[in-house]
Structure formats: structure tokens, C-alpha cells
């Protein structure tokens, strides 16, 4: 075990009993992440703790895992019971369709499961390549009904995890500007799948604009989905770009396990994170590995 304190700001758990995760039926295709049949099996808290045992895990944040959309609160109920019985996860980010006229009722039902419920994620990744699409619409962030639902989040003290592709960042910029009271957490570095010189230049430019809004923070995570055979050397430039743009106090490392387990072990992944920031100060490293997540998700989980 290392002495490194971490808060894992993004992971999933699932039990395939009852087929509540239809997307995890083989073959499993996750947008730009390709075929990941290896994750199509139960991944429970005991599995996660085994994967993370080399680190001093202060807390973890469970992000909705595309549970059957007909029953959005059932995943939260399962996880909150797990937290009571087994001490984890410390925070839950659930799902709600913000365009639903009845979304306030759904949000309130999530909140009935206690203080561990912190926010909503609604994946908005749309792409001209149908294999990359998570949703068929490209206009959610511009849609009046959806934005009405989004406006409820700050009112209820909830954050929003936003997963989009780089070409959707202009809409994210407008969203951040329009709702300054809502904490927005960008997932997986905004999924930089276009690694061409021009593609990365545009990705950086839009992230710089987005970082101008103090209500936005960034997850340095999920990079395996856009670089299946990554090494520490190939992902380091992106890690440093994200940290430089958002600063350590608004960036956080996260595993995206078990999805990113298709590309590496937990130890290899967090070892690459550590290597990429070894020249930063202790305070900066602490922010990236646990401090930012602790603040953004309101965890009160600082080291003793």
C-alpha cells in the first residue's frame, strides 16, 4: 500500500442480476471506447476495494452507470443502502432526464436517499458517427425544457456531471455562463478523441474558454477511452494540459473503473497520474488526488 491519499472522483458499480444495465450485454460498445466485453460482469464494492487496495482511499464518488432509464432512482436506492451497510461509496451522482417535465419529482426522490446524493449526470455525447453516439439529439444544452430542468439543480443544491465530446464544448460554455450557481464537472477531459494537431488545438482553445467560468471543474479521467493502448508518455501531455487550463484546485483525478479497467489496472493508472505530476508541489498534488473532489462533492473526507 502506498501512502498516497486519494478520493476517486468517478467510478461505477454494477450487478447484472435482473438486466438493469442493458448496455452491458455482449458485445459491449462504449462510443469511442470501442468494444469492452471484459467489463460485462458484476463489479461490486468488494471488487472495487480489491482494485484500490494499494492506495489510501479516503472516499469515492459513484457516477450513474446507465442503469435502466425507466427506473432512475432504483440505482440510487441500491447504492445508498450499500453505503449504510458497507461504508461506501461516500457520494452518489444519479441520473435524471432533465428534459422531463416531471424531473423535479425525480430529483426529490433521489434526495430522499440522504446526504450522500450529490448530483446528476446525464450523458450528452452526440456524434455524426453513430458508433460514437450515446444520445441521438445534439441540442439538449440549447433546449428550453432541458434548461428549465437544469435550473432546478442549484435550487436543490445539486451539481451536474457533464459528459460531452469536444465539438459540444461551445454549448457547455454557454451553459456554464447561463447557470453560474450550478457546479458543473466535466467528465473524462471532454473525451478528446481527435488527436490530430488541429483537433487538439481546438479542444484546448474551447477548454480555456470554459475554464473562465469558476463554476466548472474538470475530471482528469477516462483517457483510456480515447487512447486504448495508452502509456504514461502518451497521456501525460493531456494530463498536463487539463491541469494547466483548470488549475489543480479545479481539476481532479479519477479512475472511471471498471470501464477503464479494460485498458489498465488501477495501480498502473494512478501510477501514471503520480508520475505526470511528480514535479508539482505537495499542495497541488493533494488538490488533484483528493482536495478538489472533496470540495466539489462536499465530502468532508480530508486525511486525519
XYZ file of C-alpha atoms in Angstrom:
304
model
C 0.000 0.000 0.000
C 1.254 3.474 -0.843
C 0.969 6.446 1.470
C -0.939 8.363 -1.218
C -4.313 9.643 -0.023
C -6.923 9.667 -2.778
C -10.565 10.380 -3.372
C -11.651 8.583 -6.507
C -13.944 11.150 -8.105
C -15.518 8.835 -10.676
C -16.235 5.114 -10.596
C -19.094 2.690 -11.155
C -20.503 -0.430 -9.530
C -22.997 -2.839 -11.015
C -24.735 -6.136 -10.514
C -26.021 -7.678 -13.735
C -28.753 -9.632 -11.963
C -32.122 -8.528 -13.341
C -30.622 -6.999 -16.502
C -30.803 -3.437 -15.194
C -27.798 -2.488 -17.336
C -28.941 -3.364 -20.875
C -25.808 -1.841 -22.397
C -23.641 -4.420 -20.615
C -24.907 -7.288 -22.730
C -22.148 -8.535 -25.051
C -20.863 -7.216 -27.359
C -20.297 -4.093 -25.266
C -19.590 -0.944 -27.294
C -18.988 2.338 -25.431
C -18.782 5.089 -28.005
C -15.196 5.971 -28.830
C -14.045 3.459 -26.206
C -14.580 0.543 -28.546
C -15.524 -2.985 -27.592
C -15.003 -3.688 -23.899
C -16.586 -7.076 -23.345
C -14.219 -7.602 -20.421
C -16.341 -5.327 -18.212
C -19.592 -7.235 -18.852
C -19.697 -8.931 -15.456
C -20.612 -7.977 -11.897
C -18.444 -5.252 -10.397
C -19.298 -4.834 -6.743
C -17.891 -2.867 -3.824
C -15.642 -5.775 -2.868
C -14.177 -5.820 -6.392
C -13.585 -2.085 -6.294
C -11.888 -2.279 -2.897
C -9.631 -5.035 -4.185
C -8.625 -2.875 -7.161
C -7.905 0.169 -4.981
C -6.171 -1.565 -2.073
C -2.735 -0.133 -2.908
C -3.952 3.380 -2.092
C -5.362 5.071 0.985
C -8.878 5.581 -0.329
C -10.434 8.395 1.685
C -13.732 8.291 -0.200
C -15.173 7.575 -3.605
C -17.826 9.084 -5.854
C -20.165 6.727 -7.672
C -21.380 8.042 -11.011
C -24.547 6.681 -12.570
C -23.751 3.672 -14.723
C -26.513 3.796 -17.329
C -28.904 1.868 -15.107
C -32.246 1.104 -16.791
C -33.569 4.581 -17.623
C -37.114 3.599 -16.727
C -36.130 3.366 -13.055
C -33.665 6.214 -12.434
C -33.973 6.238 -8.642
C -33.512 2.493 -8.145
C -29.757 2.723 -8.670
C -29.534 5.436 -6.018
C -31.595 3.326 -3.611
C -29.279 0.337 -4.105
C -26.148 2.420 -3.610
C -27.406 4.349 -0.593
C -28.280 1.076 1.139
C -24.794 -0.192 0.301
C -23.286 2.963 1.787
C -25.215 2.448 5.026
C -24.280 -1.209 5.310
C -20.726 -1.228 3.946
C -19.406 2.318 4.244
C -19.220 3.184 0.581
C -19.478 4.851 -1.790
C -19.370 8.192 0.029
C -21.145 10.116 -2.714
C -23.717 9.233 -5.355
C -24.332 11.043 -8.629
C -27.504 9.695 -10.201
C -29.423 10.024 -13.429
C -32.402 12.129 -14.395
C -33.684 13.207 -17.794
C -33.664 16.959 -17.312
C -35.954 17.450 -20.311
C -38.709 15.516 -18.494
C -41.452 17.947 -17.367
C -41.709 15.895 -14.151
C -37.983 15.920 -13.417
C -38.348 17.813 -10.128
C -40.202 14.830 -8.669
C -37.378 12.517 -9.787
C -34.747 14.785 -8.233
C -36.644 14.942 -4.959
C -36.936 11.143 -4.882
C -33.171 10.881 -5.335
C -32.684 13.310 -2.453
C -34.835 11.182 -0.162
C -31.889 8.785 -0.004
C -29.855 11.143 2.124
C -26.869 13.447 2.132
C -24.779 11.044 0.080
C -26.752 12.064 -3.004
C -24.799 14.921 -4.571
C -25.874 15.482 -8.149
C -26.957 14.336 -11.585
C -25.186 13.069 -14.652
C -26.927 12.965 -18.000
C -24.598 11.788 -20.770
C -24.984 14.103 -23.768
C -22.347 12.673 -26.125
C -23.661 13.016 -29.670
C -21.576 12.379 -32.770
C -22.016 12.146 -36.525
C -20.563 8.637 -36.322
C -23.438 6.510 -34.948
C -20.981 4.156 -33.237
C -19.790 7.074 -31.101
C -23.280 8.252 -30.121
C -24.597 7.909 -26.604
C -27.674 10.049 -27.387
C -29.386 10.842 -30.678
C -30.027 14.534 -30.018
C -27.350 17.209 -30.276
C -29.405 20.084 -28.866
C -30.042 19.206 -25.218
C -27.993 22.072 -23.788
C -29.860 24.533 -26.033
C -33.328 23.105 -25.411
C -35.606 25.320 -23.297
C -37.298 22.445 -21.461
C -33.968 20.778 -20.694
C -32.533 24.064 -19.404
C -35.588 24.509 -17.210
C -34.802 21.158 -15.628
C -31.134 22.081 -15.342
C -32.143 25.222 -13.467
C -33.603 23.085 -10.682
C -30.193 21.673 -9.744
C -28.863 24.772 -7.992
C -32.221 25.258 -6.294
C -31.899 21.760 -4.818
C -28.190 22.011 -4.012
C -27.116 19.544 -6.697
C -24.161 19.512 -9.081
C -24.085 18.335 -12.692
C -21.600 15.912 -14.222
C -21.360 16.737 -17.919
C -20.038 14.184 -20.411
C -19.679 15.563 -23.936
C -17.347 15.420 -26.904
C -15.037 18.343 -27.746
C -17.237 19.681 -30.554
C -20.011 20.160 -27.977
C -17.939 22.405 -25.723
C -19.383 25.674 -27.125
C -22.781 24.603 -25.770
C -21.137 23.746 -22.444
C -19.572 27.209 -22.330
C -22.978 28.815 -22.800
C -24.455 26.546 -20.135
C -21.790 27.496 -17.602
C -22.295 31.183 -18.350
C -26.079 30.928 -18.053
C -26.120 28.987 -14.764
C -23.257 30.365 -12.636
C -24.722 28.940 -9.409
C -24.577 25.342 -10.655
C -21.372 23.372 -10.181
C -20.543 21.660 -13.497
C -17.995 18.845 -13.550
C -16.666 17.919 -16.989
C -16.130 14.176 -17.328
C -13.112 12.493 -18.876
C -11.271 15.549 -20.148
C -14.184 16.214 -22.535
C -13.427 12.989 -24.437
C -10.624 14.216 -26.777
C -10.926 11.530 -29.457
C -9.491 13.628 -32.300
C -5.752 13.510 -31.642
C -4.788 15.454 -34.757
C -2.874 18.704 -34.291
C -5.922 20.766 -35.250
C -8.277 18.631 -33.182
C -6.224 19.039 -30.024
C -5.716 22.754 -30.657
C -9.484 23.308 -30.851
C -10.028 21.134 -27.767
C -7.561 23.251 -25.781
C -8.982 26.543 -27.041
C -12.538 25.665 -26.042
C -11.422 24.333 -22.661
C -9.624 27.617 -21.971
C -12.906 29.445 -22.602
C -14.815 27.002 -20.417
C -12.294 27.324 -17.599
C -13.087 31.038 -17.490
C -16.204 30.130 -15.516
C -15.477 29.421 -11.861
C -18.410 27.024 -11.559
C -16.688 24.490 -13.845
C -14.207 21.826 -12.758
C -12.514 19.033 -14.689
C -12.084 15.297 -14.200
C -8.747 14.010 -15.436
C -10.096 10.566 -16.195
C -11.357 8.240 -18.881
C -8.389 8.910 -21.132
C -8.210 5.217 -22.000
C -11.483 5.522 -23.878
C -9.816 7.742 -26.450
C -6.365 6.092 -26.305
C -6.945 2.357 -25.876
C -3.254 1.452 -25.786
C -2.110 4.406 -23.718
C 1.168 4.692 -21.881
C 2.270 7.194 -19.286
C 4.078 9.062 -22.041
C 1.061 9.269 -24.368
C -1.391 10.583 -21.773
C 0.964 12.903 -19.889
C 0.559 15.855 -22.313
C -3.226 15.757 -21.923
C -2.994 15.447 -18.157
C -0.754 18.495 -18.012
C -2.935 20.453 -20.451
C -6.013 19.861 -18.303
C -4.205 20.823 -15.109
C -2.667 23.917 -16.674
C -6.026 25.077 -18.028
C -8.151 24.469 -14.923
C -5.513 24.594 -12.196
C -5.073 21.927 -9.501
C -7.863 23.388 -7.370
C -10.400 22.800 -10.146
C -9.071 19.504 -11.509
C -9.331 16.028 -10.010
C -8.003 12.593 -10.811
C -10.486 9.739 -11.160
C -10.354 6.104 -12.214
C -13.519 5.570 -14.259
C -13.329 1.970 -13.069
C -14.342 -0.590 -14.099
C -14.726 0.911 -17.576
C -11.084 1.953 -17.747
C -10.088 -1.387 -16.266
C -10.419 -2.544 -19.873
C -7.250 -0.560 -20.598
C -5.126 -0.845 -17.420
C -5.029 -1.770 -13.754
C -5.837 0.786 -11.063
C -2.221 0.818 -9.887
C -0.891 1.446 -13.393
C -3.410 4.238 -13.954
C -2.780 6.073 -10.698
C 0.932 5.434 -11.050
C 0.766 7.285 -14.369
C -1.098 10.137 -12.677
C 1.562 10.323 -9.975
C 4.397 10.321 -12.494
C 2.730 13.032 -14.570
C 2.604 15.463 -11.633
C 5.688 14.477 -9.647
C 7.190 17.943 -10.172
C 4.191 19.752 -8.666
C 4.078 20.894 -5.053
C 2.545 18.739 -2.326
C -0.412 21.119 -2.040
C -1.035 20.927 -5.786
C -0.813 17.139 -5.785
C -3.121 16.905 -2.778
C -5.699 19.021 -4.599
C -5.584 16.776 -7.654
C -5.695 13.485 -5.777
C -8.320 14.365 -3.166
C -8.796 18.043 -2.352
C -10.766 19.191 -5.384
C -13.110 16.197 -5.254
C -13.567 16.732 -1.519
C -14.665 20.326 -2.117
C -16.739 19.850 -5.266
C -18.692 16.874 -3.933
C -18.885 18.241 -0.366
C -17.450 15.101 1.221
C -15.668 16.225 4.420
C -13.199 13.405 3.830
C -9.828 15.078 4.351
C -6.982 12.933 5.732
C -6.665 12.722 9.508
